[in-house]
Short mmCIF file of C-alpha atoms in Angstrom, two decimals:
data_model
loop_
_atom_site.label_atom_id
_atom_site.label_comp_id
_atom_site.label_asym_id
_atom_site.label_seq_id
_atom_site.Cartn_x
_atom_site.Cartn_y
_atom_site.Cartn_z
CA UNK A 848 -66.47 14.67 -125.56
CA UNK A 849 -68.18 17.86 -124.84
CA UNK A 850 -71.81 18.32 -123.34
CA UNK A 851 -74.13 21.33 -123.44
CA UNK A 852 -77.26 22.14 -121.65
CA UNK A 853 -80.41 23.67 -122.61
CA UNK A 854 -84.15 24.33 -121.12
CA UNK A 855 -86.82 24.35 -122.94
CA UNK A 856 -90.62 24.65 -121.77
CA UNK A 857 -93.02 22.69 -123.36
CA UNK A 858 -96.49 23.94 -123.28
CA UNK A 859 -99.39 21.19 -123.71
CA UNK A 860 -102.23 21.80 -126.35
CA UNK A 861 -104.82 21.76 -123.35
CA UNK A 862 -104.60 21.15 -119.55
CA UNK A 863 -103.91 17.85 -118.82
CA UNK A 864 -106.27 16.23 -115.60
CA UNK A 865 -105.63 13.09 -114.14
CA UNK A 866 -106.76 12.15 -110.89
CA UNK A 867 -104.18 14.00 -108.65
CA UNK A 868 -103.36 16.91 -110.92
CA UNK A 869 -103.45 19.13 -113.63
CA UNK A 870 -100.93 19.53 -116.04
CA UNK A 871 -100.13 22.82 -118.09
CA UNK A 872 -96.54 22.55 -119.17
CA UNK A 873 -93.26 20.72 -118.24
CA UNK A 874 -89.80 22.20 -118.53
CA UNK A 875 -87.28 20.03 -120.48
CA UNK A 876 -83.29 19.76 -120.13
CA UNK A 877 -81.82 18.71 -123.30
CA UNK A 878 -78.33 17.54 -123.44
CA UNK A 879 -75.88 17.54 -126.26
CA UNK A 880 -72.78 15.51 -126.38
CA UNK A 881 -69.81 16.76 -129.20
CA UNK A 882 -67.29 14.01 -130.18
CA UNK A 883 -65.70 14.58 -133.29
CA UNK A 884 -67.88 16.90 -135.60
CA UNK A 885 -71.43 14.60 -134.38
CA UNK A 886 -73.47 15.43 -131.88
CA UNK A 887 -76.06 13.28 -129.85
CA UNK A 888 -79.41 14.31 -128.13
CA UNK A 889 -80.85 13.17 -125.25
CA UNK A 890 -83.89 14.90 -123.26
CA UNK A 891 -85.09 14.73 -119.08
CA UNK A 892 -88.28 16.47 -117.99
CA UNK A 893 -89.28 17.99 -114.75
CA UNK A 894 -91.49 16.02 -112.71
CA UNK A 895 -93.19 16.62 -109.59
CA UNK A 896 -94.01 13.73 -108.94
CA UNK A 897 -90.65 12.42 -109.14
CA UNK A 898 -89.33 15.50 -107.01
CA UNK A 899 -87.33 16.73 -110.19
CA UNK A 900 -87.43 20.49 -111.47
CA UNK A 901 -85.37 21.93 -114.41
CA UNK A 902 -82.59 23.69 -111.82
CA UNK A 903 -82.18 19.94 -110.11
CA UNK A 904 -82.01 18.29 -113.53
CA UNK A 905 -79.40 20.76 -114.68
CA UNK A 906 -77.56 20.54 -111.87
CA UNK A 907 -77.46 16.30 -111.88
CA UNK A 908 -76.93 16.29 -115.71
CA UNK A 909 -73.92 18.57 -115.47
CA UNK A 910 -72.38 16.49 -112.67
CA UNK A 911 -72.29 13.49 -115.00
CA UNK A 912 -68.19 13.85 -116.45
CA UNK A 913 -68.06 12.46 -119.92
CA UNK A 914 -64.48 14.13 -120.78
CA UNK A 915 -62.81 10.83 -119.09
CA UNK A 916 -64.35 8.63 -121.59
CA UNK A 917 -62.28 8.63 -124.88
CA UNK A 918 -65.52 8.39 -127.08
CA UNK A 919 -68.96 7.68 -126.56
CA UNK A 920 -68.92 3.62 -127.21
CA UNK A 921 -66.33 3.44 -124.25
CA UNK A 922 -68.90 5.74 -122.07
CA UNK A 923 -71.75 3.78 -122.79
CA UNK A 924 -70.19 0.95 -121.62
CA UNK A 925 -69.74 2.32 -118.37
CA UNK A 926 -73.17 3.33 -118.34
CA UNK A 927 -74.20 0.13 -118.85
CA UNK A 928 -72.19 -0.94 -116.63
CA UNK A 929 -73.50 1.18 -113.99
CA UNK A 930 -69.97 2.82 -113.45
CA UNK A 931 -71.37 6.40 -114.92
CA UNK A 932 -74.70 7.17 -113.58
CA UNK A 933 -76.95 4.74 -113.48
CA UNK A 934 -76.26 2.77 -110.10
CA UNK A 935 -75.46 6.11 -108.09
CA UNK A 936 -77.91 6.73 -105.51
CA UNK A 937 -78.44 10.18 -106.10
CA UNK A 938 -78.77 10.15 -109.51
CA UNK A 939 -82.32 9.51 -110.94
CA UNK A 940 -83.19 7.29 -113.29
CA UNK A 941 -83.95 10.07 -115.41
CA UNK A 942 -80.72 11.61 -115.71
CA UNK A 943 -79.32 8.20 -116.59
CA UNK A 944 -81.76 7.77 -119.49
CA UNK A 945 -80.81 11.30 -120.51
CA UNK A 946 -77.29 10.53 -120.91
CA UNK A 947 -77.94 7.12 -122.27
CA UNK A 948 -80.12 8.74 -125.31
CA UNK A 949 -77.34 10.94 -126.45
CA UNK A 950 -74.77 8.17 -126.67
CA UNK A 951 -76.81 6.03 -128.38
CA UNK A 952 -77.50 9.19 -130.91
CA UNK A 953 -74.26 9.42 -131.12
CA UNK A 954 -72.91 5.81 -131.03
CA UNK A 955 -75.43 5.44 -133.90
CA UNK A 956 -74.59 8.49 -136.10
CA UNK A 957 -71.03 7.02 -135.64
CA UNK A 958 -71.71 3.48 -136.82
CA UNK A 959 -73.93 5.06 -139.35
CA UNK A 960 -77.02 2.61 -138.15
CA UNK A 961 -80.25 3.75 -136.36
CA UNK A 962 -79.99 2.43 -132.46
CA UNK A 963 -83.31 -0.07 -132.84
CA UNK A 964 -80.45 -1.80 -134.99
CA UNK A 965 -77.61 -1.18 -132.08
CA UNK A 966 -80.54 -2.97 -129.78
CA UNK A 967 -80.61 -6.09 -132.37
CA UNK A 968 -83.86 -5.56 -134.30
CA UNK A 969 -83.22 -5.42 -138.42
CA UNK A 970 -86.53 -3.27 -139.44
CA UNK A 971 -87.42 0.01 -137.67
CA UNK A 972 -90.15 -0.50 -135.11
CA UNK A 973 -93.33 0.30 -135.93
CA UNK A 974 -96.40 0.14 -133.00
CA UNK A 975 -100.17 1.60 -132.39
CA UNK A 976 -99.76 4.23 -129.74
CA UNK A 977 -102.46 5.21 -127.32
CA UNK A 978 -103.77 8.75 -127.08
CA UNK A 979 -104.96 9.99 -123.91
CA UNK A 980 -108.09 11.64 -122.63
CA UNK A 981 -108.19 13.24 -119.33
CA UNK A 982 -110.48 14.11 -117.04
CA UNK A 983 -112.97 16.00 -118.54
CA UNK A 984 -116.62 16.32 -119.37
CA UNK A 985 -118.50 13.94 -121.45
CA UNK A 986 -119.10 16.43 -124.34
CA UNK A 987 -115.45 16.92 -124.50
CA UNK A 988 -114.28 13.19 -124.31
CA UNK A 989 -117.15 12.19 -126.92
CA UNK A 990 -116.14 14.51 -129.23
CA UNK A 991 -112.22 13.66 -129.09
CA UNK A 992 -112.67 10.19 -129.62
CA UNK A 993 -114.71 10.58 -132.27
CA UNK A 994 -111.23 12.94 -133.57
CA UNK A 995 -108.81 10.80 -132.89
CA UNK A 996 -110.61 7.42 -134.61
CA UNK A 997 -111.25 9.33 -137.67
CA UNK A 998 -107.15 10.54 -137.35
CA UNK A 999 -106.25 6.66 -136.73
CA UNK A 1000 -105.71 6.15 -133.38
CA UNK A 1001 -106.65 2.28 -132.55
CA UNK A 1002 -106.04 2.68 -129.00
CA UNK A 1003 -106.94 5.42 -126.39
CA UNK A 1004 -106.05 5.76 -122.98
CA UNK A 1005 -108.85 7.43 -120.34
CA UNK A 1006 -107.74 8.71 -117.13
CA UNK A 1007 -109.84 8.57 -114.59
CA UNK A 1008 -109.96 8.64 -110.81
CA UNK A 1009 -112.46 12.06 -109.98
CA UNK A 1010 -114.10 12.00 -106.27
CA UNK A 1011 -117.72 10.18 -107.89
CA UNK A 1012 -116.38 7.42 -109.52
CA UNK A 1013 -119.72 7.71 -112.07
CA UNK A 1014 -118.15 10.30 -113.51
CA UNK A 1015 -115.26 7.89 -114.80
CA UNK A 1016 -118.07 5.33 -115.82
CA UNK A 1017 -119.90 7.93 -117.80
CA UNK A 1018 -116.38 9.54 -119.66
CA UNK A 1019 -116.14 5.47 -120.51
CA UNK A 1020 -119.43 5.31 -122.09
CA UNK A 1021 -119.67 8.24 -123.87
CA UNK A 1022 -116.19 7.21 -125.48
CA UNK A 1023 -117.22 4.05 -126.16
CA UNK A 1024 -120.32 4.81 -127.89
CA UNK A 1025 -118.60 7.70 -130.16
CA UNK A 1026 -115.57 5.69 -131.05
CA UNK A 1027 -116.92 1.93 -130.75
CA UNK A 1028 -113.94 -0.06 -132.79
CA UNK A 1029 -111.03 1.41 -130.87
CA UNK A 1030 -109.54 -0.65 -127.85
CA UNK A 1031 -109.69 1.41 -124.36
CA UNK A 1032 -107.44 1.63 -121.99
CA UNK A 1033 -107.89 3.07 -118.15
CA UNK A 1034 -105.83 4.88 -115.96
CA UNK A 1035 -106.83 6.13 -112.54
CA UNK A 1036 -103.41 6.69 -111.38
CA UNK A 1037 -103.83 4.65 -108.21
CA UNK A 1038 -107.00 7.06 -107.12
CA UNK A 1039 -108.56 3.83 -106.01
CA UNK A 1040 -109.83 1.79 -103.01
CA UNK A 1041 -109.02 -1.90 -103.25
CA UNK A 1042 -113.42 -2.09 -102.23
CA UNK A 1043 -113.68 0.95 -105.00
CA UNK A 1044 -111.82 -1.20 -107.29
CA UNK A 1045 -113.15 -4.54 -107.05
CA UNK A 1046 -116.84 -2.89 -107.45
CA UNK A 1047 -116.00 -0.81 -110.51
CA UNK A 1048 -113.52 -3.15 -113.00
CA UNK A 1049 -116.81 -5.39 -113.88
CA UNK A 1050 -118.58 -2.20 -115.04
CA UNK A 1051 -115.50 -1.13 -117.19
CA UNK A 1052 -115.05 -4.40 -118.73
CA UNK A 1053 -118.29 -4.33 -119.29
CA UNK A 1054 -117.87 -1.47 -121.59
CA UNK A 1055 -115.10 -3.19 -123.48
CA UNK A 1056 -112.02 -1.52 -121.45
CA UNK A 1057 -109.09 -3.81 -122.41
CA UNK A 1058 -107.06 -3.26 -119.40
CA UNK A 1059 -106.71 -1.00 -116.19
CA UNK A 1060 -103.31 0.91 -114.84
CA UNK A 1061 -102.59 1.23 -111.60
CA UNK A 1062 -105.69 1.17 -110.02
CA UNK A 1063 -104.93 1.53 -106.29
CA UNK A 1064 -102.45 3.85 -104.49
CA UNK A 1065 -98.95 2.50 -104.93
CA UNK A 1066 -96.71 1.28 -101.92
CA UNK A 1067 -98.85 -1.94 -101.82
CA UNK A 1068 -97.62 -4.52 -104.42
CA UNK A 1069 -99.16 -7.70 -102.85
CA UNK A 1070 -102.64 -5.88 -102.50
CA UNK A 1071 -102.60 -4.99 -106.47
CA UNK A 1072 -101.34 -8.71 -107.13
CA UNK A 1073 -104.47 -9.61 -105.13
CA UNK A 1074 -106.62 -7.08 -107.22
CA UNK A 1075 -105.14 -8.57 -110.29
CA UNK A 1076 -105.46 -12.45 -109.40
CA UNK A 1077 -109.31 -11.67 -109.01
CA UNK A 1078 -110.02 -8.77 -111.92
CA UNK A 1079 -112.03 -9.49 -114.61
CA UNK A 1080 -109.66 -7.22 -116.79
CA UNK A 1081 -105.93 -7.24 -117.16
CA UNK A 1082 -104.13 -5.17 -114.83
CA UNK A 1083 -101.20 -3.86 -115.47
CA UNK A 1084 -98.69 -2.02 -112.25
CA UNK A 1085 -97.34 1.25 -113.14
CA UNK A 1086 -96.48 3.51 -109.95
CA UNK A 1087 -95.57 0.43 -107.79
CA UNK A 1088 -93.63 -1.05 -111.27
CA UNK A 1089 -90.42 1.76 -111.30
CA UNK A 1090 -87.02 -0.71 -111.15
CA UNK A 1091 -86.21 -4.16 -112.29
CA UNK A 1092 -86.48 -5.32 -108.54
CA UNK A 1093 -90.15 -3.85 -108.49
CA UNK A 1094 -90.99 -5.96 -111.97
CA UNK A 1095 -89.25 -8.68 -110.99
CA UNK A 1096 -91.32 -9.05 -107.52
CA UNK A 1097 -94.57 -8.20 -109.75
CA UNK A 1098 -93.80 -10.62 -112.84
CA UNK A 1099 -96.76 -13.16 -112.64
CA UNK A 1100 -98.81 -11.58 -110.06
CA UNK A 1101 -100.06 -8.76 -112.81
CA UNK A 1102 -101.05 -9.05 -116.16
CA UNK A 1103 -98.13 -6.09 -117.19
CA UNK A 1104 -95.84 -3.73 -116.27
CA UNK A 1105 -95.93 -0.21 -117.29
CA UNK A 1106 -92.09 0.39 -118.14
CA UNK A 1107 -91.16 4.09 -118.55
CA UNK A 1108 -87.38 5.27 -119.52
CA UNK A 1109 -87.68 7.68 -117.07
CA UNK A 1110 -88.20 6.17 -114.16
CA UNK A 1111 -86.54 3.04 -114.64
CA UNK A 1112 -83.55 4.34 -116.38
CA UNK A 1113 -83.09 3.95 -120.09
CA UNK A 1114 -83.46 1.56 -123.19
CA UNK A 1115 -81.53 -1.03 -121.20
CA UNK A 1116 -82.91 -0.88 -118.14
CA UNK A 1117 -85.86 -1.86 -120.16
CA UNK A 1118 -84.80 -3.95 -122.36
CA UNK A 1119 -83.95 -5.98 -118.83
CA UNK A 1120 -86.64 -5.38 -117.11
CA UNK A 1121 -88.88 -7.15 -120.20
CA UNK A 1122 -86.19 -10.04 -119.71
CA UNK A 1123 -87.06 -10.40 -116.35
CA UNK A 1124 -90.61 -10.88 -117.13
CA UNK A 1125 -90.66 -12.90 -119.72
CA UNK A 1126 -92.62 -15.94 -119.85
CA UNK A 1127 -94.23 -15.16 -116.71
CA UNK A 1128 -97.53 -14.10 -118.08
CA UNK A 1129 -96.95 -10.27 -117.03
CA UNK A 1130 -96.82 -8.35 -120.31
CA UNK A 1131 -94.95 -5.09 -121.63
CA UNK A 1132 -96.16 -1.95 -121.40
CA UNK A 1133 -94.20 1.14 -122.72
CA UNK A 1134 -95.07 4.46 -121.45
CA UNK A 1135 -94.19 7.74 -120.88
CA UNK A 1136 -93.90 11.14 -119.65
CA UNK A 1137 -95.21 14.67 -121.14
CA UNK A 1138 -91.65 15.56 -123.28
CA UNK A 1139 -90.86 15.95 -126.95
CA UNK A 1140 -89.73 13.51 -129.31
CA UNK A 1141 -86.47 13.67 -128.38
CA UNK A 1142 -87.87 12.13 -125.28
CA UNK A 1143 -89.69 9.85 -126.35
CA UNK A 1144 -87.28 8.89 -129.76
CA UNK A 1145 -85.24 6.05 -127.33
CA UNK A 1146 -88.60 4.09 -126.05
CA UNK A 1147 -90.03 3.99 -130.06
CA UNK A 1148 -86.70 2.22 -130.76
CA UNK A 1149 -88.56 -0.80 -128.22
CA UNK A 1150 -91.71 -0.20 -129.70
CA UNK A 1151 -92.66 -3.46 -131.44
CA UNK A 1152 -91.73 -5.76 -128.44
CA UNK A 1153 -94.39 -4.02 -125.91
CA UNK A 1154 -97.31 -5.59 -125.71
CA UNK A 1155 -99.38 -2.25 -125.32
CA UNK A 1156 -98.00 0.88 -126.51
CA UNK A 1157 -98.47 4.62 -124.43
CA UNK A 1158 -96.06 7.06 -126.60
CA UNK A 1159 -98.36 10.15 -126.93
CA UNK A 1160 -96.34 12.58 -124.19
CA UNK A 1161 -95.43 14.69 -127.65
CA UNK A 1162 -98.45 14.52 -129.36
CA UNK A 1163 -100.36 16.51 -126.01
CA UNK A 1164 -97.82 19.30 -126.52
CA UNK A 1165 -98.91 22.35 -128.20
CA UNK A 1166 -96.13 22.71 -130.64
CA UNK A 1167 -93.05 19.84 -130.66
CA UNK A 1168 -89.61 21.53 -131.21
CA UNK A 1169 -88.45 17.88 -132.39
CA UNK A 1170 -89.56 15.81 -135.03
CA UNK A 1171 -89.12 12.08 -136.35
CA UNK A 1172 -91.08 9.34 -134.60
CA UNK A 1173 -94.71 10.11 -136.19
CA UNK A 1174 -97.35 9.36 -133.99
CA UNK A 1175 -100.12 12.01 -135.34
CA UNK A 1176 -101.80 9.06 -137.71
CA UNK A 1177 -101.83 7.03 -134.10
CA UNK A 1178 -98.71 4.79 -135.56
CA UNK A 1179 -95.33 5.40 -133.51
CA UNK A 1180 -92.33 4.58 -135.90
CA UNK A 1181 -88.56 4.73 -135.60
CA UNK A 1182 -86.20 6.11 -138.24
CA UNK A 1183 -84.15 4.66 -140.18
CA UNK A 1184 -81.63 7.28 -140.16
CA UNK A 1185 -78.66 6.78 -138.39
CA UNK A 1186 -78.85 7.48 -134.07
CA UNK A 1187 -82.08 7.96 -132.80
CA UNK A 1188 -83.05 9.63 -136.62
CA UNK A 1189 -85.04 12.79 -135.00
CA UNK A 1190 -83.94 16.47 -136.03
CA UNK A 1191 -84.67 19.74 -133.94
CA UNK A 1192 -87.33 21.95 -135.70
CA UNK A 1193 -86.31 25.31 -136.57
CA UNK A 1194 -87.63 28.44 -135.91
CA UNK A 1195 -89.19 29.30 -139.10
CA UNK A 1196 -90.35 25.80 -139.49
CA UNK A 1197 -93.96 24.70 -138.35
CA UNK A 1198 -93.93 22.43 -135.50
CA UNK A 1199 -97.46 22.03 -135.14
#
């Protein structure tokens, strides 16, 4: 097998602000793996929170040796296995889920069977995705829910976490009044006190907010276990929720578990991370980064076992160079082409 490396930037429609940044654009590494006239795709995005820029990613993605597999079934074995990348302590868990993607594209395309029916489902997953608002004035967040209700969109996600917590209240409101059938999510990307917190979720479920991410700082599982045993709103652990150990020592103290391929490691790190959890009362969550769909084409194979849905990182780009999961109606679906069933977009095409 041969693989190839490529950055991309992705530009975002608008400036992204959540509560401890601002978001313009993210570079993306996309790998290809070659084995026998088929190729497989797999995409890992730069992350500063995660300490990952598109020079590290390159470098981590070309030190992962597929040549010493004879094909890609025997590699993603290993993977699995954690004899490839995943259990090395230097490599991330989004390199891993990199690599994973594009043998599972290309295990697929090789079968001739889309991977949600390599990961045992028989009909291509279809889910409700939530859209996200950030930080921003009222006007603006009024006047985008109103957009994306008449587009579709059942769910929508509002960050919040600015230094007057009214601020957050009033984004809420407004959002709620312009767009009063869709359910809301709330995100302040631990920006919270655990006194900040207890004092605002009655306010926000007030307003009909469904359930609340991450509301305190992360690095304190017990306290947000506490927070959750006493909330009058689900909430659900994303920061503090990154490996199966994390989930496992949260499963029945939260409500859910934000699960992201890139920071726990792939479809199969998830898939047993949502074992672990099971019948524990902690629900699925399936997030994501700001990539492409390429990125986000291996989580919308897991769509329809997640209890909430958060696959919008393409739709807040300003132009996707990949297409194939949907998403712009506020419906993520999976392909039923063979692999992960998304194509790159040419240049003449438009990707808008």
């Amino acid at each position: 097998m041969k693989a190839h490396l490529r950055t991309v930037r992705l530009e975002l429609a608008e400036p992204l602000r959540i509560s401890r940044s601002t978001m313009t654009a993210r570079e993306a590494v996309w790998l290809r793996v070659e084995h026998e006239g088929l190729s497989g795709h797999g995409e890992a995005v730069s992350s500063v929170y995660y300490g990952l820029d598109a020079e590290t990613l390159v470098r981590l993605l070309g030190d992962v040796d597929l040549r010493r597999f004879a094909d890609p079934e025997r590699a993603l074995e290993a993977l699995r296995a954690g004899q490839l990348a995943s259990e090395e302590a230097d490599t991330p868990p989004a390199v891993t889920a990199a690599v994973e993607s594009a043998l599972l594209d290309l295990v697929g395309k090789r079968a001739g069977v889309p991977v949600h029916r390599l990961l045992g489902a028989s009909e291509p997953p279809v889910a409700a995705t939530a859209r996200t608002i950030g930080i921003t004035s009222p006007t603006r967040a009024a006047a985008e829910a109103r957009r994306l209700a008449a587009s579709g969109f059942e769910v929508v996600k509002v960050k919040a976490g600015t230094p007057d917590p009214e601020d957050d209240v009033e984004r809420v409101r407004v959002i709620r009044d312009a767009a009063p059938r869709v359910r809301l999510l709330l995100d302040p990307n631990g920006a919270w006190s655990t006194a900040q917190a207890a004092a605002l979720l009655p306010r926000f479920a007030d307003l009909g907010v469904e359930a609340v991410e991450q509301p305190l700082a992360p690095g304190d599982p017990d306290a947000l276990g506490a927070l959750a045993e006493r909330s009058p709103l689900p909430v659900i652990a994303d920061e503090d929720a990154v490996s199966l150990d994390d989930a496992r020592r949260l499963a029945g103290r939260v409500h859910g578990v934000n699960v992201k391929l890139a920071k726990c490691g792939g479809v199969h790190a998830a898939l047993r991370i949502a074992e672990s959890i099971e019948g524990s009362g902690t629900g699925l969550m399936l997030g994501c980064l700001t990539a492409s769909t390429l990125g986000l084409a291996p989580a919308v194979q897991l769509a329809d076992r997640a209890r909430w849905t958060d696959l919008d990182g393409h739709l807040l780009l300003a132009h996707d160079p990949w297409r194939g999961i949907g998403g712009a109606d506020g419906f993520v679906r999976a392909s039923a082409r063979p692999g992960l069933g998304v194509e790159e977009v040419t240049a003449h095409e438009d990707v808008a």
